[in-house]
Amino acid sequence: MKNHLVSAIALVMAITPVAAEARCVPNNAVIAAKAVPVIQYKSTTIDGVKVFYREAGPTDAPVLLLLHGFPTSSHMFRNLIPLLADRYRVIAPDYPGYGQSDAPDHTKFDYTFANLTNIVDKLTEKVAADRYSMYVMDYGAPIGYRLALKHPERVESLIVQNGNAYTEGLAAFWDPIKAYWAEKTPERREALAGLVTLETTKFQYTDGMGDVAHISPDNWVVDQALLDRPGNKDIQLDLLGDYGSNVPLYPQFQAFFRDRQPPTLIVWGKNDKIFPESGAHPYLRDLPKAEMHILDSGHFALEDKLDVMAPLIRDFLDRKVCN
């Protein structure tokens, strides 16, 4: 496994320009092949809640903030982090209610996208990340874009993977969720309970993938074990209900794109039924210089197309952030 990972890193490094940039560690394939970046597993307390995060890379390098989706955690970035951390300071938090972070009872903690954004914002301040690029996916998109509205000057670039900011991307999958937004009755809330079952969790990882043999079953086993913790179902239903609060902010997200024109890479799994390809193309209305790659993959494209996505991400960051 280690030799396989080292080979992957060497391959990624080999396609990257060799000129050293002032802000980044020199790009040296020999060094990378000899030393796999070490990931540190840390936690800090924010507003009385333990927030877990993965960190790797030089402390003085440009920061890449990795913001995960539902129903996973920073675990989704476990394979990507070593491929970037030789040149970038990579920080991947678990939101409260996910992964290794605390999951306080939903009656005692405000599970809203506004509050999760505040938690991530306070984490960036605690770790002294005053400028950052963001990889946003699924729930990570509205959290990242809310963060951008709070601190537009801090955002150096965006990597968007199956994360929505346009109503075109809210297709049929969202109809029962929209019904709950419109009328938050117990019946409509319970109708969403199937979204936190093993069947749905496995579906998110396997549907639309070119070869399911590429997808580790550890993904849905780990995620489902955390979803099945006492009280976690209500946490997830609260957030599904609050996702509707992001939609009125779409025009503000889009104004941020137009006004700030952050360098943007879009890497999108086209077979995703949750955030379908129709949500990717509208970004080009506001970010005409964005680089878009539509991949033959599903919702969690990193599990299926890491060998394609990692070189694209690395090349993008090297050109847009290191220069």
mmCIF file of C-alpha atoms in Angstrom:
data_model
loop_
_atom_site.group_PDB
_atom_site.id
_atom_site.type_symbol
_atom_site.label_atom_id
_atom_site.label_comp_id
_atom_site.label_asym_id
_atom_site.label_seq_id
_atom_site.Cartn_x
_atom_site.Cartn_y
_atom_site.Cartn_z
ATOM 1 C CA MET A 1 0.000 0.000 0.000
ATOM 2 C CA LYS A 2 2.778 2.419 0.899
ATOM 3 C CA ASN A 3 4.675 1.653 -2.303
ATOM 4 C CA HIS A 4 1.477 2.187 -4.293
ATOM 5 C CA LEU A 5 0.917 5.589 -2.685
ATOM 6 C CA VAL A 6 4.539 6.624 -3.246
ATOM 7 C CA SER A 7 4.224 5.690 -6.914
ATOM 8 C CA ALA A 8 1.069 7.775 -7.207
ATOM 9 C CA ILE A 9 2.792 10.767 -5.643
ATOM 10 C CA ALA A 10 5.765 10.411 -7.961
ATOM 11 C CA LEU A 11 3.414 10.303 -10.949
ATOM 12 C CA VAL A 12 1.607 13.461 -9.870
ATOM 13 C CA MET A 13 4.867 15.245 -9.236
ATOM 14 C CA ALA A 14 6.332 14.203 -12.559
ATOM 15 C CA ILE A 15 3.696 16.096 -14.552
ATOM 16 C CA THR A 16 4.082 19.328 -12.574
ATOM 17 C CA PRO A 17 6.303 22.208 -13.744
ATOM 18 C CA VAL A 18 9.690 21.993 -12.040
ATOM 19 C CA ALA A 19 10.302 25.724 -11.626
ATOM 20 C CA ALA A 20 10.312 26.723 -7.969
ATOM 21 C CA GLU A 21 7.839 29.395 -6.865
ATOM 22 C CA ALA A 22 8.435 31.766 -3.989
ATOM 23 C CA ARG A 23 5.404 30.746 -1.944
ATOM 24 C CA CYS A 24 5.750 26.981 -2.207
ATOM 25 C CA VAL A 25 8.179 24.267 -1.241
ATOM 26 C CA PRO A 26 10.381 23.404 -4.259
ATOM 27 C CA ASN A 27 8.698 20.905 -6.503
ATOM 28 C CA ASN A 28 11.068 17.932 -6.451
ATOM 29 C CA ALA A 29 9.857 14.504 -7.494
ATOM 30 C CA VAL A 30 12.841 12.752 -5.914
ATOM 31 C CA ILE A 31 12.136 14.304 -2.512
ATOM 32 C CA ALA A 32 8.423 13.449 -2.793
ATOM 33 C CA ALA A 33 9.128 9.836 -3.702
ATOM 34 C CA LYS A 34 11.328 9.381 -0.658
ATOM 35 C CA ALA A 35 9.046 10.972 1.907
ATOM 36 C CA VAL A 36 5.265 10.634 1.984
ATOM 37 C CA PRO A 37 3.836 13.726 3.759
ATOM 38 C CA VAL A 38 2.770 12.975 7.319
ATOM 39 C CA ILE A 39 -0.862 13.687 8.196
ATOM 40 C CA GLN A 40 -1.504 14.967 11.708
ATOM 41 C CA TYR A 41 -4.821 14.252 13.405
ATOM 42 C CA LYS A 42 -5.760 17.126 15.674
ATOM 43 C CA SER A 43 -8.668 18.608 17.553
ATOM 44 C CA THR A 44 -9.500 21.902 19.187
ATOM 45 C CA THR A 45 -12.448 23.219 21.192
ATOM 46 C CA ILE A 46 -14.702 25.801 19.554
ATOM 47 C CA ASP A 47 -17.798 27.099 21.327
ATOM 48 C CA GLY A 48 -17.542 24.181 23.745
ATOM 49 C CA VAL A 49 -17.444 21.565 20.967
ATOM 50 C CA LYS A 50 -14.441 19.406 20.079
ATOM 51 C CA VAL A 51 -13.677 19.938 16.401
ATOM 52 C CA PHE A 52 -11.421 17.369 14.750
ATOM 53 C CA TYR A 53 -9.280 18.134 11.709
ATOM 54 C CA ARG A 54 -6.558 16.605 9.582
ATOM 55 C CA GLU A 55 -3.530 18.739 8.797
ATOM 56 C CA ALA A 56 -0.475 18.125 6.650
ATOM 57 C CA GLY A 57 2.173 20.111 4.846
ATOM 58 C CA PRO A 58 4.556 22.998 5.596
ATOM 59 C CA THR A 59 3.118 25.513 8.047
ATOM 60 C CA ASP A 60 4.264 28.443 5.904
ATOM 61 C CA ALA A 61 2.859 27.078 2.625
ATOM 62 C CA PRO A 62 -0.363 28.274 0.934
ATOM 63 C CA VAL A 63 -3.414 26.853 2.710
ATOM 64 C CA LEU A 64 -5.921 24.524 1.087
ATOM 65 C CA LEU A 65 -9.102 24.109 3.132
ATOM 66 C CA LEU A 66 -10.940 20.863 2.321
ATOM 67 C CA LEU A 67 -14.671 21.020 3.129
ATOM 68 C CA HIS A 68 -16.455 17.672 3.068
ATOM 69 C CA GLY A 69 -19.962 16.660 2.111
ATOM 70 C CA PHE A 70 -22.813 14.613 3.585
ATOM 71 C CA PRO A 71 -22.738 12.041 5.111
ATOM 72 C CA THR A 72 -18.978 11.722 5.358
ATOM 73 C CA SER A 73 -16.147 13.693 6.958
ATOM 74 C CA SER A 74 -12.521 14.622 6.325
ATOM 75 C CA HIS A 75 -12.149 10.874 5.717
ATOM 76 C CA MET A 76 -13.182 11.586 2.111
ATOM 77 C CA PHE A 77 -9.873 13.427 1.583
ATOM 78 C CA ARG A 78 -7.601 10.781 3.098
ATOM 79 C CA ASN A 79 -6.100 9.823 -0.287
ATOM 80 C CA LEU A 80 -5.885 13.348 -1.723
ATOM 81 C CA ILE A 81 -4.070 14.978 1.197
ATOM 82 C CA PRO A 82 -0.721 13.161 0.741
ATOM 83 C CA LEU A 83 -0.706 14.088 -2.951
ATOM 84 C CA LEU A 84 -0.811 17.813 -2.168
ATOM 85 C CA ALA A 85 0.809 18.230 1.224
ATOM 86 C CA ASP A 86 4.408 18.441 0.024
ATOM 87 C CA ARG A 87 3.708 21.958 -1.304
ATOM 88 C CA TYR A 88 0.517 23.049 0.459
ATOM 89 C CA ARG A 89 -0.697 23.294 4.024
ATOM 90 C CA VAL A 90 -3.797 21.149 3.824
ATOM 91 C CA ILE A 91 -6.481 21.450 6.524
ATOM 92 C CA ALA A 92 -9.586 19.234 6.489
ATOM 93 C CA PRO A 93 -12.075 19.635 9.368
ATOM 94 C CA ASP A 94 -14.965 17.444 10.461
ATOM 95 C CA TYR A 95 -18.068 19.536 11.125
ATOM 96 C CA PRO A 96 -19.854 18.984 14.440
ATOM 97 C CA GLY A 97 -22.043 15.924 14.027
ATOM 98 C CA TYR A 98 -19.618 14.285 11.594
ATOM 99 C CA GLY A 99 -16.492 12.169 11.706
ATOM 100 C CA GLN A 100 -14.402 12.521 14.843
ATOM 101 C CA SER A 101 -15.844 15.868 15.945
ATOM 102 C CA ASP A 102 -18.297 16.048 18.820
ATOM 103 C CA ALA A 103 -21.954 15.484 17.989
ATOM 104 C CA PRO A 104 -23.900 17.295 20.707
ATOM 105 C CA ASP A 105 -27.620 16.627 20.947
ATOM 106 C CA HIS A 106 -29.590 18.566 18.350
ATOM 107 C CA THR A 107 -31.625 20.222 21.104
ATOM 108 C CA LYS A 108 -28.420 21.681 22.585
ATOM 109 C CA PHE A 109 -26.518 22.690 19.457
ATOM 110 C CA ASP A 110 -27.690 24.704 16.480
ATOM 111 C CA TYR A 111 -27.242 22.421 13.470
ATOM 112 C CA THR A 112 -27.533 25.058 10.771
ATOM 113 C CA PHE A 113 -25.290 25.943 7.872
ATOM 114 C CA ALA A 114 -24.761 29.371 9.395
ATOM 115 C CA ASN A 115 -23.467 27.815 12.601
ATOM 116 C CA LEU A 116 -21.286 25.228 10.855
ATOM 117 C CA THR A 117 -19.774 28.085 8.842
ATOM 118 C CA ASN A 118 -19.035 29.965 12.061
ATOM 119 C CA ILE A 119 -17.309 26.875 13.461
ATOM 120 C CA VAL A 120 -15.118 26.509 10.361
ATOM 121 C CA ASP A 121 -14.394 30.250 10.398
ATOM 122 C CA LYS A 122 -13.232 30.092 14.015
ATOM 123 C CA LEU A 123 -11.101 27.043 13.213
ATOM 124 C CA THR A 124 -9.289 28.913 10.426
ATOM 125 C CA GLU A 125 -8.537 31.695 12.898
ATOM 126 C CA LYS A 126 -7.294 29.240 15.509
ATOM 127 C CA VAL A 127 -4.875 27.662 13.056
ATOM 128 C CA ALA A 128 -3.793 31.073 11.693
ATOM 129 C CA ALA A 129 -5.076 30.450 8.171
ATOM 130 C CA ASP A 130 -5.758 34.012 7.109
ATOM 131 C CA ARG A 131 -5.768 33.207 3.376
ATOM 132 C CA TYR A 132 -6.839 29.947 1.781
ATOM 133 C CA SER A 133 -8.008 28.112 -1.276
ATOM 134 C CA MET A 134 -11.097 25.982 -0.729
ATOM 135 C CA TYR A 135 -12.093 22.577 -2.073
ATOM 136 C CA VAL A 136 -15.884 22.493 -1.656
ATOM 137 C CA MET A 137 -18.114 19.465 -2.158
ATOM 138 C CA ASP A 138 -21.806 18.846 -1.380
ATOM 139 C CA TYR A 139 -22.477 20.457 2.049
ATOM 140 C CA GLY A 140 -18.999 21.940 1.853
ATOM 141 C CA ALA A 141 -20.138 24.242 -0.977
ATOM 142 C CA PRO A 142 -22.619 26.399 0.971
ATOM 143 C CA ILE A 143 -20.327 26.330 4.004
ATOM 144 C CA GLY A 144 -17.395 27.476 1.875
ATOM 145 C CA TYR A 145 -19.427 30.102 0.037
ATOM 146 C CA ARG A 146 -20.876 31.478 3.287
ATOM 147 C CA LEU A 147 -17.291 31.688 4.527
ATOM 148 C CA ALA A 148 -16.391 33.575 1.337
ATOM 149 C CA LEU A 149 -19.183 36.086 1.981
ATOM 150 C CA LYS A 150 -17.784 36.711 5.466
ATOM 151 C CA HIS A 151 -14.173 37.067 4.281
ATOM 152 C CA PRO A 152 -13.996 37.523 0.501
ATOM 153 C CA GLU A 153 -10.449 38.847 0.764
ATOM 154 C CA ARG A 154 -9.207 35.580 2.238
ATOM 155 C CA VAL A 155 -10.228 33.335 -0.671
ATOM 156 C CA GLU A 156 -7.352 32.656 -3.060
ATOM 157 C CA SER A 157 -9.030 30.088 -5.289
ATOM 158 C CA LEU A 158 -11.860 27.560 -5.485
ATOM 159 C CA ILE A 159 -12.006 23.882 -6.364
ATOM 160 C CA VAL A 160 -15.633 22.872 -6.856
ATOM 161 C CA GLN A 161 -16.673 19.224 -6.911
ATOM 162 C CA ASN A 162 -20.387 18.392 -7.050
ATOM 163 C CA GLY A 163 -21.337 21.347 -4.898
ATOM 164 C CA ASN A 164 -24.257 23.599 -5.769
ATOM 165 C CA ALA A 165 -24.730 27.372 -6.015
ATOM 166 C CA TYR A 166 -27.472 27.484 -8.673
ATOM 167 C CA THR A 167 -31.110 26.380 -8.631
ATOM 168 C CA GLU A 168 -30.531 24.388 -11.837
ATOM 169 C CA GLY A 169 -28.671 21.873 -9.682
ATOM 170 C CA LEU A 170 -31.600 21.108 -7.383
ATOM 171 C CA ALA A 171 -33.214 18.341 -9.423
ATOM 172 C CA ALA A 172 -35.705 15.533 -8.681
ATOM 173 C CA PHE A 173 -33.675 14.087 -5.799
ATOM 174 C CA TRP A 174 -34.469 17.248 -3.829
ATOM 175 C CA ASP A 175 -38.267 17.175 -4.227
ATOM 176 C CA PRO A 176 -39.070 15.510 -0.861
ATOM 177 C CA ILE A 177 -36.482 17.726 0.825
ATOM 178 C CA LYS A 178 -38.058 20.832 -0.727
ATOM 179 C CA ALA A 179 -41.423 19.621 0.567
ATOM 180 C CA TYR A 180 -39.954 19.605 4.076
ATOM 181 C CA TRP A 181 -38.553 23.097 3.573
ATOM 182 C CA ALA A 182 -42.032 24.286 2.617
ATOM 183 C CA GLU A 183 -43.795 22.669 5.561
ATOM 184 C CA LYS A 184 -41.762 21.271 8.433
ATOM 185 C CA THR A 185 -44.262 18.743 9.708
ATOM 186 C CA PRO A 186 -43.239 15.570 11.568
ATOM 187 C CA GLU A 187 -44.540 13.529 8.638
ATOM 188 C CA ARG A 188 -42.408 15.330 6.054
ATOM 189 C CA ARG A 189 -39.404 15.152 8.349
ATOM 190 C CA GLU A 190 -39.788 11.409 8.815
ATOM 191 C CA ALA A 191 -40.150 10.981 5.051
ATOM 192 C CA LEU A 192 -36.474 11.951 4.815
ATOM 193 C CA ALA A 193 -35.312 9.256 7.238
ATOM 194 C CA GLY A 194 -34.379 6.970 4.355
ATOM 195 C CA LEU A 195 -31.547 9.358 3.475
ATOM 196 C CA VAL A 196 -29.591 8.262 6.550
ATOM 197 C CA THR A 197 -29.875 4.501 5.983
ATOM 198 C CA LEU A 198 -27.136 2.131 4.856
ATOM 199 C CA GLU A 199 -28.861 1.632 1.503
ATOM 200 C CA THR A 200 -28.658 5.350 0.693
ATOM 201 C CA THR A 201 -25.140 5.762 2.057
ATOM 202 C CA LYS A 202 -23.888 2.914 -0.117
ATOM 203 C CA PHE A 203 -25.821 4.333 -3.082
ATOM 204 C CA GLN A 204 -23.978 7.646 -2.762
ATOM 205 C CA TYR A 205 -20.636 5.881 -3.117
ATOM 206 C CA THR A 206 -21.521 3.388 -5.829
ATOM 207 C CA ASP A 207 -24.143 4.899 -8.124
ATOM 208 C CA GLY A 208 -22.725 6.186 -11.388
ATOM 209 C CA MET A 209 -19.221 4.878 -10.781
ATOM 210 C CA GLY A 210 -17.377 3.322 -13.711
ATOM 211 C CA ASP A 211 -16.114 0.364 -11.684
ATOM 212 C CA VAL A 212 -17.486 -0.265 -8.206
ATOM 213 C CA ALA A 213 -14.411 -2.417 -7.523
ATOM 214 C CA HIS A 214 -12.512 0.887 -7.238
ATOM 215 C CA ILE A 215 -14.667 1.963 -4.275
ATOM 216 C CA SER A 216 -13.623 0.812 -0.825
ATOM 217 C CA PRO A 217 -16.592 -0.482 1.206
ATOM 218 C CA ASP A 218 -14.901 1.081 4.239
ATOM 219 C CA ASN A 219 -16.503 4.326 3.051
ATOM 220 C CA TRP A 220 -20.113 3.403 3.669
ATOM 221 C CA VAL A 221 -19.305 1.188 6.648
ATOM 222 C CA VAL A 222 -17.517 4.033 8.438
ATOM 223 C CA ASP A 223 -20.063 6.692 7.478
ATOM 224 C CA GLN A 224 -23.022 4.545 8.456
ATOM 225 C CA ALA A 225 -21.537 3.644 11.825
ATOM 226 C CA LEU A 226 -21.384 7.369 12.587
ATOM 227 C CA LEU A 227 -24.863 8.044 11.210
ATOM 228 C CA ASP A 228 -26.210 5.276 13.450
ATOM 229 C CA ARG A 229 -24.932 6.870 16.657
ATOM 230 C CA PRO A 230 -27.769 7.692 19.066
ATOM 231 C CA GLY A 231 -29.251 11.072 18.160
ATOM 232 C CA ASN A 232 -27.378 11.480 14.867
ATOM 233 C CA LYS A 233 -30.462 10.902 12.728
ATOM 234 C CA ASP A 234 -32.033 14.071 14.160
ATOM 235 C CA ILE A 235 -28.807 15.989 13.519
ATOM 236 C CA GLN A 236 -28.933 15.007 9.856
ATOM 237 C CA LEU A 237 -32.637 15.771 9.496
ATOM 238 C CA ASP A 238 -32.080 19.202 11.065
ATOM 239 C CA LEU A 239 -29.388 19.959 8.485
ATOM 240 C CA LEU A 240 -31.451 18.623 5.585
ATOM 241 C CA GLY A 241 -34.186 20.969 6.734
ATOM 242 C CA ASP A 242 -31.807 23.891 7.027
ATOM 243 C CA TYR A 243 -30.198 23.310 3.625
ATOM 244 C CA GLY A 244 -33.073 25.397 2.275
ATOM 245 C CA SER A 245 -31.558 28.439 3.995
ATOM 246 C CA ASN A 246 -28.718 28.313 1.469
ATOM 247 C CA VAL A 247 -30.927 28.770 -1.584
ATOM 248 C CA PRO A 248 -31.831 32.432 -0.874
ATOM 249 C CA LEU A 249 -28.093 33.080 -0.614
ATOM 250 C CA TYR A 250 -27.383 31.767 -4.119
ATOM 251 C CA PRO A 251 -27.565 35.279 -5.629
ATOM 252 C CA GLN A 252 -24.999 36.461 -3.067
ATOM 253 C CA PHE A 253 -22.743 33.488 -3.800
ATOM 254 C CA GLN A 254 -23.006 34.293 -7.496
ATOM 255 C CA ALA A 255 -22.252 37.973 -6.867
ATOM 256 C CA PHE A 256 -19.112 36.900 -5.006
ATOM 257 C CA PHE A 257 -18.052 34.879 -8.042
ATOM 258 C CA ARG A 258 -18.713 37.777 -10.434
ATOM 259 C CA ASP A 259 -17.181 40.484 -8.293
ATOM 260 C CA ARG A 260 -14.102 38.659 -7.034
ATOM 261 C CA GLN A 261 -13.464 36.269 -9.942
ATOM 262 C CA PRO A 262 -11.498 33.775 -7.832
ATOM 263 C CA PRO A 263 -9.485 31.323 -9.938
ATOM 264 C CA THR A 264 -11.770 28.286 -10.094
ATOM 265 C CA LEU A 265 -11.382 24.646 -11.022
ATOM 266 C CA ILE A 266 -14.579 22.624 -11.474
ATOM 267 C CA VAL A 267 -14.217 18.825 -11.372
ATOM 268 C CA TRP A 268 -17.671 17.243 -11.461
ATOM 269 C CA GLY A 269 -18.926 13.669 -11.491
ATOM 270 C CA LYS A 270 -21.558 13.804 -14.235
ATOM 271 C CA ASN A 271 -23.498 10.733 -13.076
ATOM 272 C CA ASP A 272 -24.354 12.195 -9.679
ATOM 273 C CA LYS A 273 -28.118 12.145 -9.056
ATOM 274 C CA ILE A 274 -27.827 14.353 -5.957
ATOM 275 C CA PHE A 275 -25.850 17.204 -7.506
ATOM 276 C CA PRO A 276 -26.209 16.476 -11.226
ATOM 277 C CA GLU A 277 -24.162 17.922 -14.048
ATOM 278 C CA SER A 278 -26.850 20.562 -14.628
ATOM 279 C CA GLY A 279 -25.539 22.322 -11.518
ATOM 280 C CA ALA A 280 -21.995 22.579 -12.864
ATOM 281 C CA HIS A 281 -22.404 24.558 -16.082
ATOM 282 C CA PRO A 282 -24.139 27.646 -14.584
ATOM 283 C CA TYR A 283 -20.895 28.490 -12.758
ATOM 284 C CA LEU A 284 -19.512 29.608 -16.126
ATOM 285 C CA ARG A 285 -22.086 32.418 -16.289
ATOM 286 C CA ASP A 286 -20.357 34.125 -13.380
ATOM 287 C CA LEU A 287 -16.886 32.596 -13.684
ATOM 288 C CA PRO A 288 -16.227 32.524 -17.430
ATOM 289 C CA LYS A 289 -12.536 31.774 -16.891
ATOM 290 C CA ALA A 290 -13.199 28.747 -14.695
ATOM 291 C CA GLU A 291 -11.577 25.494 -15.775
ATOM 292 C CA MET A 292 -14.213 22.776 -16.026
ATOM 293 C CA HIS A 293 -13.719 19.017 -16.232
ATOM 294 C CA ILE A 294 -16.837 16.835 -16.355
ATOM 295 C CA LEU A 295 -15.845 13.333 -15.268
ATOM 296 C CA ASP A 296 -17.499 9.985 -15.904
ATOM 297 C CA SER A 297 -18.070 9.417 -12.203
ATOM 298 C CA GLY A 298 -20.620 9.787 -9.437
ATOM 299 C CA HIS A 299 -21.188 11.756 -6.253
ATOM 300 C CA PHE A 300 -17.934 10.893 -4.471
ATOM 301 C CA ALA A 301 -15.747 11.247 -7.544
ATOM 302 C CA LEU A 302 -12.517 11.262 -5.527
ATOM 303 C CA GLU A 303 -13.079 7.593 -4.738
ATOM 304 C CA ASP A 304 -13.321 6.746 -8.431
ATOM 305 C CA LYS A 305 -11.137 9.310 -10.209
ATOM 306 C CA LEU A 306 -8.347 10.261 -7.819
ATOM 307 C CA ASP A 307 -5.777 9.483 -10.511
ATOM 308 C CA VAL A 308 -7.444 12.062 -12.778
ATOM 309 C CA MET A 309 -8.440 14.667 -10.202
ATOM 310 C CA ALA A 310 -5.237 14.907 -8.172
ATOM 311 C CA PRO A 311 -3.056 15.975 -11.134
ATOM 312 C CA LEU A 312 -5.733 18.478 -12.236
ATOM 313 C CA ILE A 313 -5.938 19.964 -8.753
ATOM 314 C CA ARG A 314 -2.201 20.089 -8.287
ATOM 315 C CA ASP A 315 -1.585 21.694 -11.673
ATOM 316 C CA PHE A 316 -4.337 24.259 -11.020
ATOM 317 C CA LEU A 317 -2.955 25.237 -7.610
ATOM 318 C CA ASP A 318 0.614 25.405 -8.884
ATOM 319 C CA ARG A 319 -0.423 27.805 -11.653
ATOM 320 C CA LYS A 320 -2.953 29.936 -9.780
ATOM 321 C CA VAL A 321 -1.693 30.009 -6.191
ATOM 322 C CA CYS A 322 2.048 29.417 -6.216
ATOM 323 C CA ASN A 323 2.856 31.918 -8.951
#
